[in-house]
Amino acid sequence: MALVFAGVASHAPGITGRSDRADPEVRDRFYAAYHEMAAAMRRTEPDALIVVAAEHFANFFMNNMPSFAIGMADFYDGPIEDPEWLGIDRVRVPGDRDLSRRLIERVMHHSDVSYAEEWKFDHGIMVPLHFLTPDYDLPVVPANINCQGPPLTPLHRAWTFGESLRAAADAVPERIALVGTGGISHWPATPDSGKINERWDREFLDRWTRNDRSALLDYDDGAIYRDAGQGGFEIRTFVAVSGAAGGATGTVHFYAPIPIFAVGCTIATYDLAGPGGAQGPVGGQRTAGEVGS
Amino acid sequence: MSLYYVQKFLFELNRSEELQARYREDRSAVLDPYELTEEERAALIEPDIGLLFHFGVNGQILMHFAALHKIEWSDYLQAMRDGVERHGPVREGVYAVTGYEGVDAHSAELGQAPAPPGAAAERAGGQ
């Protein structure tokens, strides 16, 4: 039927795995913002949730690395990491193979995407789900952008991927929520882990909330690596959501560097009901023969 | 130098409990199917986290290998710092894009204050 919700959120494993070591005041405000995002998403009555992630070599490796992938299964197991290390129990998350297939078929009209009938979730999806659907009662469609193994997906292709997801969401009868999850600046799992470039993050979020396409695409990976670390490559997931938002502007509900979580913790959404938000960027109308064939 | 095969072994090890069990039993034998130099084999058998980081192994892969060996997070971070100090900048892969001169040099480059004492322990809690 439509894309009914679009937002972005952080996914660093420390968010759940090291929660006891963060400043409780900041941490609890962050968790509250995450839970409010979940409530806002539920108010839109979604039938399924697409998570645009930047997975970390849990499924995809340099032997066959897709620029884009979408899951097409009725269930997904996770987390792949040690549950105790991550602070999230192993679960089977519901998917919707039929919906995935219809979305993928439509996405393929504008973006070349790999599909995966098997996909193990790592922290990049499990941490957001821990807050957004803690009872795992909403079917999830995982999507991935290669943010890890260069050559990386170009930013403008991430934008187009978002547009393709929007067109697909608008073409199926279900109500679709979309959440991108990644960076922003961080240096995960390296000697610089814990460093956060707040100034860079706030500049990026300004571009993101204005949904300024040219400004969002005006980054190159050399500068991102220098200023925002290899974790900054994950802005691709945020940019995809911008592309899907069809001109809507956004609001940052929470941003604070939490070094113990190794990332500037972020919760932000687009106002799809506002000016520009209702526009389907590349044609949202379903046409006969395109769906479920 | 075959960073690809070093990372491929670690990727497969991270995903497979069966391979982990065989690795525990005979570290050398499980490496045979991979195109590795003697230096790389030795680093994977030791294991030498600092040298593997110097080779350019991605931290998202390396951190799970360290965890498998029960290396505490702060020791893992320190091992990477020591590796760079001992062997030089990361020589291939993502982290070799601009070289790596250490945490404080990196902070200075970004116009940020050097990490205060104790920051390493704080970092240890993050990813």
Tab-separated table of C-alpha atoms in Angstrom:
chain	number	residue	atom	x	y	z
A	1	MET	CA	0.000	0.000	0.000
A	2	ALA	CA	2.580	2.511	1.037
A	3	LEU	CA	5.691	3.337	2.897
A	4	VAL	CA	4.242	4.398	6.238
A	5	PHE	CA	7.369	4.988	8.322
A	6	ALA	CA	10.995	5.911	7.631
A	7	GLY	CA	13.764	6.463	10.138
A	8	VAL	CA	17.340	5.706	11.139
A	9	ALA	CA	18.900	4.349	14.316
A	10	SER	CA	22.269	3.218	15.657
A	11	HIS	CA	23.202	-0.448	16.032
A	12	ALA	CA	26.589	-0.683	17.789
A	13	PRO	CA	26.841	-3.880	19.863
A	14	GLY	CA	27.896	-1.914	22.940
A	15	ILE	CA	24.382	-0.423	23.051
A	16	THR	CA	23.092	-3.712	24.413
A	17	GLY	CA	26.315	-5.536	25.300
A	18	ARG	CA	27.881	-2.868	27.533
A	19	SER	CA	24.813	-1.004	28.750
A	20	ASP	CA	25.947	-1.165	32.378
A	21	ARG	CA	29.108	0.823	31.596
A	22	ALA	CA	27.462	3.898	30.077
A	23	ASP	CA	26.449	7.089	31.859
A	24	PRO	CA	22.973	6.024	33.029
A	25	GLU	CA	21.406	9.435	32.422
A	26	VAL	CA	22.468	9.663	28.759
A	27	ARG	CA	21.942	5.969	28.162
A	28	ASP	CA	18.384	6.035	29.490
A	29	ARG	CA	17.468	9.054	27.374
A	30	PHE	CA	18.820	7.197	24.365
A	31	TYR	CA	16.874	4.053	25.192
A	32	ALA	CA	13.731	6.164	25.729
A	33	ALA	CA	14.171	7.752	22.309
A	34	TYR	CA	14.624	4.292	20.776
A	35	HIS	CA	11.425	3.073	22.461
A	36	GLU	CA	9.546	6.177	21.336
A	37	MET	CA	10.708	5.435	17.787
A	38	ALA	CA	9.228	1.955	18.184
A	39	ALA	CA	5.936	3.447	19.395
A	40	ALA	CA	5.852	5.955	16.538
A	41	MET	CA	6.457	3.132	14.069
A	42	ARG	CA	3.653	1.056	15.618
A	43	ARG	CA	1.243	3.976	15.367
A	44	THR	CA	1.618	3.748	11.595
A	45	GLU	CA	0.322	0.143	11.830
A	46	PRO	CA	2.989	-1.472	9.647
A	47	ASP	CA	2.564	-4.995	8.306
A	48	ALA	CA	6.310	-5.456	7.891
A	49	LEU	CA	9.612	-3.743	8.630
A	50	ILE	CA	12.436	-3.367	6.123
A	51	VAL	CA	15.775	-2.919	7.893
A	52	VAL	CA	18.503	-1.450	5.689
A	53	ALA	CA	21.684	-2.639	7.348
A	54	ALA	CA	25.447	-2.644	6.875
A	55	GLU	CA	26.221	-6.176	7.980
A	56	HIS	CA	29.675	-7.084	9.159
A	57	PHE	CA	30.788	-10.260	7.357
A	58	ALA	CA	28.109	-12.420	8.942
A	59	ASN	CA	26.697	-13.492	5.569
A	60	PHE	CA	28.508	-11.697	2.795
A	61	PHE	CA	32.226	-11.887	2.101
A	62	MET	CA	34.653	-10.767	-0.578
A	63	ASN	CA	34.258	-14.052	-2.459
A	64	ASN	CA	30.879	-12.885	-3.730
A	65	MET	CA	30.069	-9.457	-2.310
A	66	PRO	CA	26.762	-7.918	-3.365
A	67	SER	CA	26.394	-4.158	-3.522
A	68	PHE	CA	22.804	-4.700	-2.418
A	69	ALA	CA	21.025	-7.711	-0.999
A	70	ILE	CA	17.525	-8.370	0.283
A	71	GLY	CA	16.450	-11.345	2.360
A	72	MET	CA	13.751	-13.642	1.018
A	73	ALA	CA	12.912	-16.074	3.805
A	74	ASP	CA	10.148	-16.828	6.275
A	75	PHE	CA	12.562	-16.640	9.189
A	76	TYR	CA	16.006	-15.353	10.142
A	77	ASP	CA	18.138	-16.522	13.072
A	78	GLY	CA	20.271	-14.256	15.172
A	79	PRO	CA	22.366	-12.963	16.668
A	80	ILE	CA	25.319	-14.669	15.036
A	81	GLU	CA	27.539	-13.285	17.805
A	82	ASP	CA	27.817	-14.739	21.280
A	83	PRO	CA	24.471	-13.815	22.931
A	84	GLU	CA	26.164	-12.992	26.213
A	85	TRP	CA	28.660	-10.672	24.501
A	86	LEU	CA	25.828	-8.859	22.713
A	87	GLY	CA	23.273	-8.976	25.511
A	88	ILE	CA	20.590	-10.326	23.173
A	89	ASP	CA	19.275	-13.900	23.288
A	90	ARG	CA	19.300	-16.106	20.193
A	91	VAL	CA	15.917	-15.993	18.521
A	92	ARG	CA	14.166	-16.828	15.283
A	93	VAL	CA	12.880	-13.577	13.769
A	94	PRO	CA	9.838	-13.834	11.499
A	95	GLY	CA	10.228	-12.922	7.843
A	96	ASP	CA	7.767	-12.992	4.961
A	97	ARG	CA	9.121	-14.783	1.947
A	98	ASP	CA	6.211	-13.873	-0.287
A	99	LEU	CA	6.358	-10.182	0.559
A	100	SER	CA	10.141	-10.202	0.137
A	101	ARG	CA	9.778	-11.712	-3.301
A	102	ARG	CA	7.270	-9.102	-4.413
A	103	LEU	CA	9.447	-6.286	-3.053
A	104	ILE	CA	12.592	-7.705	-4.677
A	105	GLU	CA	10.888	-8.073	-8.031
A	106	ARG	CA	9.914	-4.441	-7.919
A	107	VAL	CA	13.272	-3.181	-6.582
A	108	MET	CA	14.954	-4.931	-9.503
A	109	HIS	CA	13.264	-2.509	-11.882
A	110	HIS	CA	15.671	0.203	-10.745
A	111	SER	CA	18.433	-1.438	-8.671
A	112	ASP	CA	20.438	-4.613	-9.172
A	113	VAL	CA	19.945	-6.541	-5.987
A	114	SER	CA	20.986	-9.993	-4.820
A	115	TYR	CA	18.425	-12.010	-2.928
A	116	ALA	CA	19.187	-14.341	-0.067
A	117	GLU	CA	16.937	-17.169	1.121
A	118	GLU	CA	19.233	-17.650	4.087
A	119	TRP	CA	20.517	-14.840	6.276
A	120	LYS	CA	21.831	-14.789	9.818
A	121	PHE	CA	21.344	-11.517	11.633
A	122	ASP	CA	24.324	-9.906	13.326
A	123	HIS	CA	24.249	-7.003	15.790
A	124	GLY	CA	23.567	-4.620	12.910
A	125	ILE	CA	19.966	-5.834	12.774
A	126	MET	CA	19.537	-7.485	16.180
A	127	VAL	CA	20.265	-4.320	18.178
A	128	PRO	CA	17.607	-2.240	16.345
A	129	LEU	CA	15.068	-5.090	16.634
A	130	HIS	CA	15.809	-5.379	20.352
A	131	PHE	CA	14.294	-1.902	20.739
A	132	LEU	CA	11.850	-1.693	17.814
A	133	THR	CA	10.209	-5.128	17.955
A	134	PRO	CA	11.372	-6.680	21.233
A	135	ASP	CA	8.697	-9.385	20.970
A	136	TYR	CA	9.731	-10.182	17.377
A	137	ASP	CA	6.101	-9.946	16.333
A	138	LEU	CA	6.538	-7.971	13.095
A	139	PRO	CA	7.858	-9.642	9.941
A	140	VAL	CA	11.252	-8.297	8.969
A	141	VAL	CA	12.712	-7.909	5.490
A	142	PRO	CA	16.475	-7.461	5.800
A	143	ALA	CA	18.295	-5.403	3.200
A	144	ASN	CA	22.019	-4.827	3.019
A	145	ILE	CA	24.361	-2.320	1.444
A	146	ASN	CA	28.057	-3.160	1.178
A	147	CYS	CA	29.674	-0.712	3.602
A	148	GLN	CA	32.506	-3.037	4.669
A	149	GLY	CA	34.510	-4.570	1.844
A	150	PRO	CA	35.813	-2.126	-0.819
A	151	PRO	CA	35.027	-1.370	-3.520
A	152	LEU	CA	31.979	-0.096	-1.653
A	153	THR	CA	28.586	0.737	-3.071
A	154	PRO	CA	28.714	4.318	-4.388
A	155	LEU	CA	26.630	6.782	-2.376
A	156	HIS	CA	24.440	7.793	-5.286
A	157	ARG	CA	23.564	4.151	-5.861
A	158	ALA	CA	22.562	3.887	-2.195
A	159	TRP	CA	20.220	6.817	-2.805
A	160	THR	CA	18.736	5.094	-5.851
A	161	PHE	CA	18.378	1.875	-3.863
A	162	GLY	CA	16.274	3.850	-1.382
A	163	GLU	CA	14.124	5.153	-4.213
A	164	SER	CA	13.723	1.599	-5.468
A	165	LEU	CA	12.661	0.417	-2.019
A	166	ARG	CA	10.123	3.236	-1.886
A	167	ALA	CA	8.646	2.321	-5.233
A	168	ALA	CA	8.432	-1.305	-4.123
A	169	ALA	CA	6.839	-0.433	-0.782
A	170	ASP	CA	4.268	1.737	-2.528
A	171	ALA	CA	3.494	-1.055	-4.979
A	172	VAL	CA	2.593	-3.836	-2.521
A	173	PRO	CA	-0.681	-3.956	-0.577
A	174	GLU	CA	1.087	-4.163	2.787
A	175	ARG	CA	1.964	-1.157	4.949
A	176	ILE	CA	5.758	-0.962	5.085
A	177	ALA	CA	8.028	0.570	7.706
A	178	LEU	CA	11.662	1.301	6.791
A	179	VAL	CA	14.563	1.736	9.186
A	180	GLY	CA	18.168	2.333	8.167
A	181	THR	CA	20.878	1.515	10.646
A	182	GLY	CA	24.542	2.403	10.662
A	183	GLY	CA	27.259	4.858	11.784
A	184	ILE	CA	27.542	7.777	11.868
A	185	SER	CA	31.260	8.477	12.534
A	186	HIS	CA	32.959	5.674	14.409
A	187	TRP	CA	35.995	3.438	14.361
A	188	PRO	CA	34.521	0.098	15.410
A	189	ALA	CA	36.754	-2.805	16.405
A	190	THR	CA	39.979	-0.873	15.766
A	191	PRO	CA	42.482	0.810	18.095
A	192	ASP	CA	40.369	3.970	17.724
A	193	SER	CA	37.198	2.301	19.001
A	194	GLY	CA	35.346	4.844	21.135
A	195	LYS	CA	36.379	7.865	19.090
A	196	ILE	CA	33.424	9.878	17.772
A	197	ASN	CA	33.583	12.973	15.552
A	198	GLU	CA	30.546	14.848	16.861
A	199	ARG	CA	31.041	17.858	14.613
A	200	TRP	CA	31.065	15.654	11.537
A	201	ASP	CA	28.021	13.745	12.777
A	202	ARG	CA	25.986	16.901	13.356
A	203	GLU	CA	26.863	18.243	9.919
A	204	PHE	CA	25.774	14.952	8.357
A	205	LEU	CA	22.526	14.901	10.330
A	206	ASP	CA	21.790	18.456	9.203
A	207	ARG	CA	22.068	17.306	5.607
A	208	TRP	CA	19.983	14.229	6.405
A	209	THR	CA	17.120	16.112	8.064
A	210	ARG	CA	16.985	18.613	5.202
A	211	ASN	CA	17.028	15.592	2.886
A	212	ASP	CA	19.459	17.511	0.707
A	213	ARG	CA	20.391	14.998	-1.980
A	214	SER	CA	23.379	16.842	-3.395
A	215	ALA	CA	24.809	17.543	0.071
A	216	LEU	CA	24.268	13.937	1.191
A	217	LEU	CA	26.048	12.612	-1.871
A	218	ASP	CA	28.889	15.120	-1.558
A	219	TYR	CA	31.181	12.838	0.429
A	220	ASP	CA	34.055	10.730	-0.822
A	221	ASP	CA	35.319	7.660	0.963
A	222	GLY	CA	38.815	9.048	1.500
A	223	ALA	CA	37.425	11.985	3.448
A	224	ILE	CA	34.908	9.797	5.246
A	225	TYR	CA	37.677	7.459	6.374
A	226	ARG	CA	39.811	10.372	7.560
A	227	ASP	CA	37.049	12.242	9.411
A	228	ALA	CA	34.530	9.568	10.327
A	229	GLY	CA	36.417	6.277	10.309
A	230	GLN	CA	35.588	3.130	8.440
A	231	GLY	CA	32.334	3.042	10.404
A	232	GLY	CA	31.402	6.253	8.601
A	233	PHE	CA	31.055	4.240	5.397
A	234	GLU	CA	27.759	3.091	6.887
A	235	ILE	CA	26.120	6.449	6.079
A	236	ARG	CA	25.000	4.560	2.969
A	237	THR	CA	22.138	3.113	5.002
A	238	PHE	CA	21.047	6.592	6.100
A	239	VAL	CA	21.316	7.876	2.527
A	240	ALA	CA	19.134	5.022	1.270
A	241	VAL	CA	16.408	6.038	3.716
A	242	SER	CA	16.725	9.628	2.473
A	243	GLY	CA	16.227	8.376	-1.064
A	244	ALA	CA	13.160	6.463	0.064
A	245	ALA	CA	11.668	9.454	1.857
A	246	GLY	CA	10.768	11.143	-1.396
A	247	GLY	CA	11.559	14.709	-0.426
A	248	ALA	CA	10.279	14.527	3.147
A	249	THR	CA	12.242	16.381	5.807
A	250	GLY	CA	13.290	14.817	9.060
A	251	THR	CA	13.770	15.284	12.778
A	252	VAL	CA	16.646	14.147	14.971
A	253	HIS	CA	14.980	12.897	18.145
A	254	PHE	CA	18.219	11.950	19.853
A	255	TYR	CA	21.911	12.395	19.230
A	256	ALA	CA	24.701	12.013	21.759
A	257	PRO	CA	28.208	10.563	21.563
A	258	ILE	CA	28.382	7.644	23.979
A	259	PRO	CA	32.020	6.474	23.807
A	260	ILE	CA	31.330	3.267	25.697
A	261	PHE	CA	28.915	2.394	22.869
A	262	ALA	CA	31.599	3.484	20.345
A	263	VAL	CA	29.198	5.620	18.318
A	264	GLY	CA	27.238	8.862	18.298
A	265	CYS	CA	23.897	7.349	19.229
A	266	THR	CA	21.211	8.541	16.857
A	267	ILE	CA	17.448	8.295	16.491
A	268	ALA	CA	15.865	10.236	13.612
A	269	THR	CA	12.774	9.979	11.452
A	270	TYR	CA	11.332	11.495	8.306
A	271	ASP	CA	7.881	13.080	8.314
A	272	LEU	CA	6.310	11.153	5.470
A	273	ALA	CA	2.985	12.912	5.983
A	274	GLY	CA	4.593	16.337	5.639
A	275	PRO	CA	5.350	18.397	2.540
A	276	GLY	CA	7.090	16.296	-0.036
A	277	GLY	CA	6.773	13.107	1.933
A	278	ALA	CA	3.863	11.668	0.020
A	279	GLN	CA	5.612	11.821	-3.321
A	280	GLY	CA	6.663	8.515	-4.734
A	281	PRO	CA	10.106	9.244	-6.165
A	282	VAL	CA	10.142	6.798	-9.033
A	283	GLY	CA	6.505	5.955	-9.433
A	284	GLY	CA	4.650	4.328	-6.592
A	285	GLN	CA	1.737	2.884	-8.512
A	286	ARG	CA	1.394	-0.828	-8.826
A	287	THR	CA	0.825	-2.005	-12.352
A	288	ALA	CA	-0.693	-5.273	-13.416
A	289	GLY	CA	1.705	-8.134	-13.785
A	290	GLU	CA	4.491	-6.617	-11.726
A	291	VAL	CA	3.587	-8.038	-8.386
A	292	GLY	CA	3.575	-11.616	-7.245
A	293	SER	CA	4.291	-12.988	-10.681
B	1	MET	CA	50.807	-11.669	1.068
B	2	SER	CA	47.258	-12.944	0.787
B	3	LEU	CA	45.017	-10.849	2.993
B	4	TYR	CA	42.010	-12.252	1.199
B	5	TYR	CA	42.703	-15.821	2.338
B	6	VAL	CA	43.610	-14.766	5.874
B	7	GLN	CA	40.257	-13.024	6.134
B	8	LYS	CA	38.433	-15.849	4.400
B	9	PHE	CA	39.699	-18.351	6.940
B	10	LEU	CA	38.645	-16.068	9.802
B	11	PHE	CA	35.245	-15.393	8.200
B	12	GLU	CA	34.594	-19.119	7.916
B	13	LEU	CA	35.960	-19.794	11.398
B	14	ASN	CA	33.683	-17.120	12.892
B	15	ARG	CA	30.622	-18.696	11.287
B	16	SER	CA	31.278	-22.365	11.943
B	17	GLU	CA	31.350	-24.057	15.329
B	18	GLU	CA	32.527	-27.202	13.578
B	19	LEU	CA	35.559	-25.401	12.121
B	20	GLN	CA	36.240	-23.839	15.513
B	21	ALA	CA	36.340	-27.301	17.049
B	22	ARG	CA	38.802	-28.519	14.402
B	23	TYR	CA	40.893	-25.367	14.851
B	24	ARG	CA	41.127	-26.080	18.573
B	25	GLU	CA	42.278	-29.601	17.802
B	26	ASP	CA	44.882	-28.863	15.144
B	27	ARG	CA	45.421	-25.233	14.229
B	28	SER	CA	47.868	-25.998	11.450
B	29	ALA	CA	45.808	-28.627	9.625
B	30	VAL	CA	42.697	-26.453	9.274
B	31	LEU	CA	44.790	-23.806	7.504
B	32	ASP	CA	45.949	-26.145	4.737
B	33	PRO	CA	43.096	-25.397	2.304
B	34	TYR	CA	43.933	-21.673	2.347
B	35	GLU	CA	46.596	-19.966	0.216
B	36	LEU	CA	48.676	-18.497	3.029
B	37	THR	CA	52.272	-17.388	3.408
B	38	GLU	CA	54.300	-18.865	6.247
B	39	GLU	CA	54.095	-15.521	8.047
B	40	GLU	CA	50.308	-15.538	7.815
B	41	ARG	CA	50.047	-19.159	8.947
B	42	ALA	CA	52.219	-18.395	11.956
B	43	ALA	CA	50.126	-15.354	12.898
B	44	LEU	CA	46.918	-17.395	12.720
B	45	ILE	CA	48.378	-20.270	14.738
B	46	GLU	CA	49.992	-18.092	17.446
B	47	PRO	CA	47.568	-16.125	17.343
B	48	ASP	CA	49.262	-12.754	16.841
B	49	ILE	CA	46.430	-10.206	16.849
B	50	GLY	CA	48.749	-7.238	16.339
B	51	LEU	CA	50.394	-8.794	13.287
B	52	LEU	CA	47.027	-9.764	11.816
B	53	PHE	CA	45.859	-6.161	12.217
B	54	HIS	CA	49.077	-4.998	10.553
B	55	PHE	CA	48.299	-7.345	7.645
B	56	GLY	CA	45.008	-5.454	7.311
B	57	VAL	CA	42.463	-7.897	8.716
B	58	ASN	CA	39.171	-6.069	9.205
B	59	GLY	CA	38.353	-5.476	12.859
B	60	GLN	CA	34.823	-6.749	12.327
B	61	ILE	CA	36.374	-10.127	11.541
B	62	LEU	CA	39.361	-9.930	13.878
B	63	MET	CA	37.403	-9.078	17.044
B	64	HIS	CA	35.548	-12.397	16.922
B	65	PHE	CA	38.825	-14.284	16.472
B	66	ALA	CA	40.164	-12.496	19.554
B	67	ALA	CA	37.008	-13.376	21.466
B	68	LEU	CA	37.413	-17.026	20.446
B	69	HIS	CA	40.808	-16.939	22.140
B	70	LYS	CA	39.267	-15.321	25.232
B	71	ILE	CA	41.303	-12.157	24.714
B	72	GLU	CA	39.673	-9.379	26.735
B	73	TRP	CA	38.437	-6.374	24.787
B	74	SER	CA	40.965	-3.908	26.183
B	75	ASP	CA	43.782	-6.406	25.534
B	76	TYR	CA	42.489	-6.831	21.981
B	77	LEU	CA	42.669	-3.068	21.370
B	78	GLN	CA	46.129	-2.899	22.910
B	79	ALA	CA	47.350	-5.823	20.813
B	80	MET	CA	46.380	-3.933	17.651
B	81	ARG	CA	48.190	-0.790	18.864
B	82	ASP	CA	51.271	-2.852	19.703
B	83	GLY	CA	51.131	-4.537	16.321
B	84	VAL	CA	51.176	-1.235	14.488
B	85	GLU	CA	54.003	0.039	16.661
B	86	ARG	CA	56.066	-3.090	16.139
B	87	HIS	CA	55.391	-3.785	12.470
B	88	GLY	CA	54.434	-0.400	11.039
B	89	PRO	CA	51.214	0.953	9.513
B	90	VAL	CA	48.507	-1.375	8.281
B	91	ARG	CA	49.781	-2.542	4.920
B	92	GLU	CA	46.644	-3.497	3.004
B	93	GLY	CA	42.889	-3.224	3.105
B	94	VAL	CA	40.487	-0.646	4.496
B	95	TYR	CA	42.777	0.691	7.208
B	96	ALA	CA	45.663	1.213	4.790
B	97	VAL	CA	43.760	3.922	2.913
B	98	THR	CA	45.483	6.713	4.795
B	99	GLY	CA	47.878	4.741	6.930
B	100	TYR	CA	47.517	4.496	10.650
B	101	GLU	CA	49.732	6.464	13.024
B	102	GLY	CA	48.062	5.702	16.317
B	103	VAL	CA	45.156	6.930	18.368
B	104	ASP	CA	46.646	10.219	19.550
B	105	ALA	CA	48.008	11.190	16.131
B	106	HIS	CA	44.602	10.485	14.709
B	107	SER	CA	42.943	12.640	17.358
B	108	ALA	CA	45.316	15.516	16.567
B	109	GLU	CA	44.526	15.154	12.884
B	110	LEU	CA	40.841	15.608	13.683
B	111	GLY	CA	41.583	18.592	15.930
B	112	GLN	CA	40.566	16.623	18.996
B	113	ALA	CA	42.331	16.359	22.320
B	114	PRO	CA	44.450	13.243	22.893
B	115	ALA	CA	42.662	10.468	24.672
B	116	PRO	CA	42.778	11.073	28.444
B	117	PRO	CA	44.229	8.410	30.747
B	118	GLY	CA	41.655	5.711	31.285
B	119	ALA	CA	40.087	6.301	27.915
B	120	ALA	CA	41.405	2.989	26.696
B	121	ALA	CA	39.428	1.233	29.382
B	122	GLU	CA	36.358	3.201	28.383
B	123	ARG	CA	36.923	2.331	24.744
B	124	ALA	CA	37.137	-1.245	25.820
B	125	GLY	CA	33.422	-1.224	26.435
B	126	GLY	CA	32.496	-0.173	22.944
B	127	GLN	CA	32.779	-2.199	19.860
